[in-house]
PDB file of C-alpha atoms in Angstrom:
ATOM      1  CA  MET K   1      31.134 120.892 149.005  1.00 36.00           C
ATOM      2  CA  ASN K   2      32.391 121.423 145.487  1.00 39.00           C
ATOM      3  CA  ASP K   3      30.039 121.357 142.513  1.00 41.00           C
ATOM      4  CA  ASP K   4      31.407 118.087 141.128  1.00 47.00           C
ATOM      5  CA  ILE K   5      30.512 116.287 144.344  1.00 44.00           C
ATOM      6  CA  ALA K   6      27.254 118.181 144.818  1.00 40.00           C
ATOM      7  CA  LYS K   7      25.842 117.062 141.480  1.00 44.00           C
ATOM      8  CA  HIS K   8      26.112 113.450 142.666  1.00 45.00           C
ATOM      9  CA  PHE K   9      23.738 114.241 145.520  1.00 43.00           C
ATOM     10  CA  GLU K  10      21.037 115.205 143.064  1.00 40.00           C
ATOM     11  CA  PRO K  11      19.824 111.851 141.794  1.00 40.00           C
ATOM     12  CA  SER K  12      18.618 111.694 138.227  1.00 39.00           C
ATOM     13  CA  SER K  13      14.887 111.414 137.786  1.00 37.00           C
ATOM     14  CA  GLU K  14      14.954 109.050 134.842  1.00 43.00           C
ATOM     15  CA  GLY K  15      12.763 106.284 136.251  1.00 41.00           C
ATOM     16  CA  ASP K  16      15.041 105.454 139.174  1.00 41.00           C
ATOM     17  CA  GLY K  17      12.689 106.499 141.958  1.00 43.00           C
ATOM     18  CA  ALA K  18      14.629 109.697 142.647  1.00 40.00           C
ATOM     19  CA  LEU K  19      11.513 111.860 142.539  1.00 41.00           C
ATOM     20  CA  GLU K  20      10.083 109.927 145.482  1.00 48.00           C
ATOM     21  CA  HIS K  21      13.348 110.194 147.463  1.00 49.00           C
ATOM     22  CA  PRO K  22      14.964 113.546 146.618  1.00 52.00           C
ATOM     23  CA  ASP K  23      16.476 114.110 150.074  1.00 55.00           C
ATOM     24  CA  SER K  24      17.522 110.615 151.081  1.00 77.00           C
ATOM     25  CA  VAL K  25      20.721 110.083 149.098  1.00 88.00           C
ATOM     26  CA  ARG K  26      23.776 109.360 151.230  1.00 91.00           C
ATOM     27  CA  LEU K  27      27.401 109.374 150.152  1.00 92.00           C
ATOM     28  CA  LEU K  28      28.884 106.203 151.605  1.00 94.00           C
ATOM     29  CA  PRO K  29      32.344 106.104 153.224  1.00 94.00           C
ATOM     30  CA  TRP K  30      33.736 103.781 150.558  1.00 92.00           C
ATOM     31  CA  SER K  31      34.068 103.724 146.786  1.00 91.00           C
ATOM     32  CA  ASN K  32      33.451 101.068 144.180  1.00 92.00           C
ATOM     33  CA  GLY K  33      36.186  99.024 142.510  1.00 93.00           C
ATOM     34  CA  ASP K  34      36.825 101.804 139.987  1.00 94.00           C
ATOM     35  CA  GLY K  35      37.263 104.396 142.741  1.00 89.00           C
ATOM     36  CA  ASN K  36      33.915 106.073 142.095  1.00 92.00           C
ATOM     37  CA  PRO K  37      31.725 107.171 145.005  1.00 92.00           C
ATOM     38  CA  CYS K  38      28.932 104.926 146.249  1.00 93.00           C
ATOM     39  CA  TYR K  39      25.538 106.245 147.302  1.00 93.00           C
ATOM     40  CA  LEU K  40      22.615 104.864 149.245  1.00 93.00           C
ATOM     41  CA  LEU K  41      18.935 105.692 148.845  1.00 91.00           C
ATOM     42  CA  GLY K  42      16.983 105.255 152.048  1.00 86.00           C
ATOM     43  CA  ASP K  43      15.800 106.748 155.284  1.00 83.00           C
ATOM     44  CA  GLY K  44      19.073 106.135 157.148  1.00 85.00           C
ATOM     45  CA  THR K  45      17.789 103.355 159.409  1.00 88.00           C
ATOM     46  CA  GLY K  46      18.757 100.229 157.467  1.00 92.00           C
ATOM     47  CA  TYR K  47      21.639  97.798 157.740  1.00 95.00           C
ATOM     48  CA  VAL K  48      23.861  99.515 155.153  1.00 94.00           C
ATOM     49  CA  SER K  49      23.360 102.871 156.907  1.00 93.00           C
ATOM     50  CA  ARG K  50      24.431 101.338 160.218  1.00 95.00           C
ATOM     51  CA  VAL K  51      27.518  99.773 158.605  1.00 96.00           C
ATOM     52  CA  ALA K  52      28.355 103.143 157.004  1.00 95.00           C
ATOM     53  CA  ASP K  53      27.978 104.862 160.399  1.00 95.00           C
ATOM     54  CA  GLU K  54      30.370 102.344 161.973  1.00 96.00           C
ATOM     55  CA  ILE K  55      32.922 102.752 159.184  1.00 96.00           C
ATOM     56  CA  GLU K  56      32.729 106.554 159.419  1.00 96.00           C
ATOM     57  CA  SER K  57      33.311 106.322 163.165  1.00 96.00           C
ATOM     58  CA  LEU K  58      36.288 104.027 162.617  1.00 96.00           C
ATOM     59  CA  GLN K  59      37.737 106.355 159.961  1.00 96.00           C
ATOM     60  CA  LEU K  60      37.481 109.331 162.326  1.00 96.00           C
ATOM     61  CA  GLU K  61      39.122 107.361 165.153  1.00 97.00           C
ATOM     62  CA  MET K  62      41.925 106.307 162.816  1.00 96.00           C
ATOM     63  CA  ALA K  63      42.428 109.945 161.786  1.00 96.00           C
ATOM     64  CA  ASP K  64      42.784 110.921 165.453  1.00 96.00           C
ATOM     65  CA  ASP K  65      45.289 108.123 166.046  1.00 96.00           C
ATOM     66  CA  LEU K  66      47.281 109.037 162.952  1.00 96.00           C
ATOM     67  CA  THR K  67      47.347 112.712 163.926  1.00 96.00           C
ATOM     68  CA  GLY K  68      48.792 111.734 167.310  1.00 95.00           C
ATOM     69  CA  HIS K  69      51.371 109.544 165.602  1.00 95.00           C
ATOM     70  CA  ALA K  70      52.277 112.424 163.265  1.00 96.00           C
ATOM     71  CA  ASP K  71      52.785 114.743 166.233  1.00 95.00           C
ATOM     72  CA  ASP K  72      55.115 112.206 167.846  1.00 94.00           C
ATOM     73  CA  LEU K  73      57.030 111.457 164.660  1.00 94.00           C
ATOM     74  CA  LEU K  74      57.489 115.102 163.712  1.00 93.00           C
ATOM     75  CA  GLY K  75      58.831 115.796 167.200  1.00 92.00           C
ATOM     76  CA  CYS K  76      61.702 113.368 166.609  1.00 91.00           C
ATOM     77  CA  GLN K  77      65.008 114.647 165.302  1.00 90.00           C
ATOM     78  CA  ARG K  78      65.996 111.391 163.601  1.00 93.00           C
ATOM     79  CA  VAL K  79      63.150 110.691 161.178  1.00 93.00           C
ATOM     80  CA  SER K  80      63.991 109.107 157.839  1.00 94.00           C
ATOM     81  CA  ASN K  81      62.614 110.204 154.490  1.00 95.00           C
ATOM     82  CA  ARG K  82      60.938 106.802 154.206  1.00 96.00           C
ATOM     83  CA  GLU K  83      59.106 107.337 157.520  1.00 95.00           C
ATOM     84  CA  LEU K  84      57.998 110.811 156.446  1.00 95.00           C
ATOM     85  CA  ARG K  85      56.709 109.525 153.085  1.00 96.00           C
ATOM     86  CA  PHE K  86      54.820 106.747 154.878  1.00 96.00           C
ATOM     87  CA  LEU K  87      53.333 109.311 157.263  1.00 96.00           C
ATOM     88  CA  ALA K  88      52.385 111.608 154.380  1.00 96.00           C
ATOM     89  CA  ARG K  89      50.624 108.726 152.597  1.00 97.00           C
ATOM     90  CA  GLY K  90      48.700 107.818 155.738  1.00 96.00           C
ATOM     91  CA  LEU K  91      47.716 111.443 156.390  1.00 97.00           C
ATOM     92  CA  THR K  92      46.604 111.871 152.766  1.00 96.00           C
ATOM     93  CA  ASP K  93      44.441 108.751 152.903  1.00 95.00           C
ATOM     94  CA  SER K  94      43.019 109.782 156.254  1.00 96.00           C
ATOM     95  CA  LEU K  95      42.239 113.301 155.070  1.00 96.00           C
ATOM     96  CA  ARG K  96      40.433 111.880 152.043  1.00 94.00           C
ATOM     97  CA  ASP K  97      38.319 109.667 154.344  1.00 95.00           C
ATOM     98  CA  VAL K  98      37.541 112.480 156.787  1.00 96.00           C
ATOM     99  CA  ARG K  99      36.588 114.809 153.963  1.00 95.00           C
ATOM    100  CA  ARG K 100      34.205 112.198 152.547  1.00 94.00           C
ATOM    101  CA  VAL K 101      32.600 111.832 155.996  1.00 95.00           C
ATOM    102  CA  ALA K 102      32.243 115.625 156.240  1.00 94.00           C
ATOM    103  CA  ASP K 103      30.748 115.884 152.745  1.00 92.00           C
ATOM    104  CA  SER K 104      28.289 113.087 153.478  1.00 92.00           C
ATOM    105  CA  ARG K 105      27.214 114.474 156.846  1.00 91.00           C
ATOM    106  CA  GLY K 106      26.962 118.027 155.488  1.00 90.00           C
ATOM    107  CA  ALA K 107      24.712 116.890 152.647  1.00 88.00           C
ATOM    108  CA  ARG K 108      22.478 114.996 155.068  1.00 86.00           C
ATOM    109  CA  LEU K 109      22.233 118.027 157.367  1.00 88.00           C
ATOM    110  CA  ARG K 110      21.249 120.275 154.469  1.00 87.00           C
ATOM    111  CA  ALA K 111      18.660 117.730 153.317  1.00 82.00           C
ATOM    112  CA  ALA K 112      17.223 117.526 156.837  1.00 80.00           C
ATOM    113  CA  GLU K 113      17.019 121.331 157.030  1.00 84.00           C
ATOM    114  CA  ARG K 114      15.242 121.505 153.655  1.00 81.00           C
ATOM    115  CA  SER K 115      12.723 118.855 154.651  1.00 78.00           C
ATOM    116  CA  SER K 116      12.021 120.548 158.002  1.00 78.00           C
ATOM    117  CA  GLY K 117      11.666 123.995 156.447  1.00 76.00           C
ATOM    118  CA  CYS K 118      14.792 125.363 158.150  1.00 68.00           C
ATOM    119  CA  VAL K 119      17.298 127.642 156.456  1.00 60.00           C
ATOM    120  CA  ASP K 120      20.756 127.904 158.020  1.00 60.00           C
ATOM    121  CA  GLY K 121      19.436 126.304 161.211  1.00 58.00           C
ATOM    122  CA  ARG K 122      16.473 128.701 161.464  1.00 63.00           C
ATOM    123  CA  GLU K 123      12.863 128.120 160.482  1.00 57.00           C
ATOM    124  CA  ALA K 124      11.973 129.688 157.152  1.00 51.00           C
TER     125      ALA K 124
END
């Protein structure tokens, strides 16, 4: 995860309750109206967490479907530039979604390892 994204996983401690919840920040699979990332404080069992899990699952399924479509389309000899641009846009959007899911899940795994005393999957 790059440093710009990583700093968002470290909540500020300026009276926002972050000190009580240092490991429970989750990057959500959507952004706000300005395109900025959205985060959730919690233990991962609430309604918003379940909705985020469902959306992540849907995004991953859509990425699989789009990859299959790309394979089919790229195997055709008569593909127009318009079709290729449309495919490239879809693949770009899908890659952005999948990367956000990976960043979110990776951060949660690292937080779980820190809280359990594990380092790189091994007990410290």
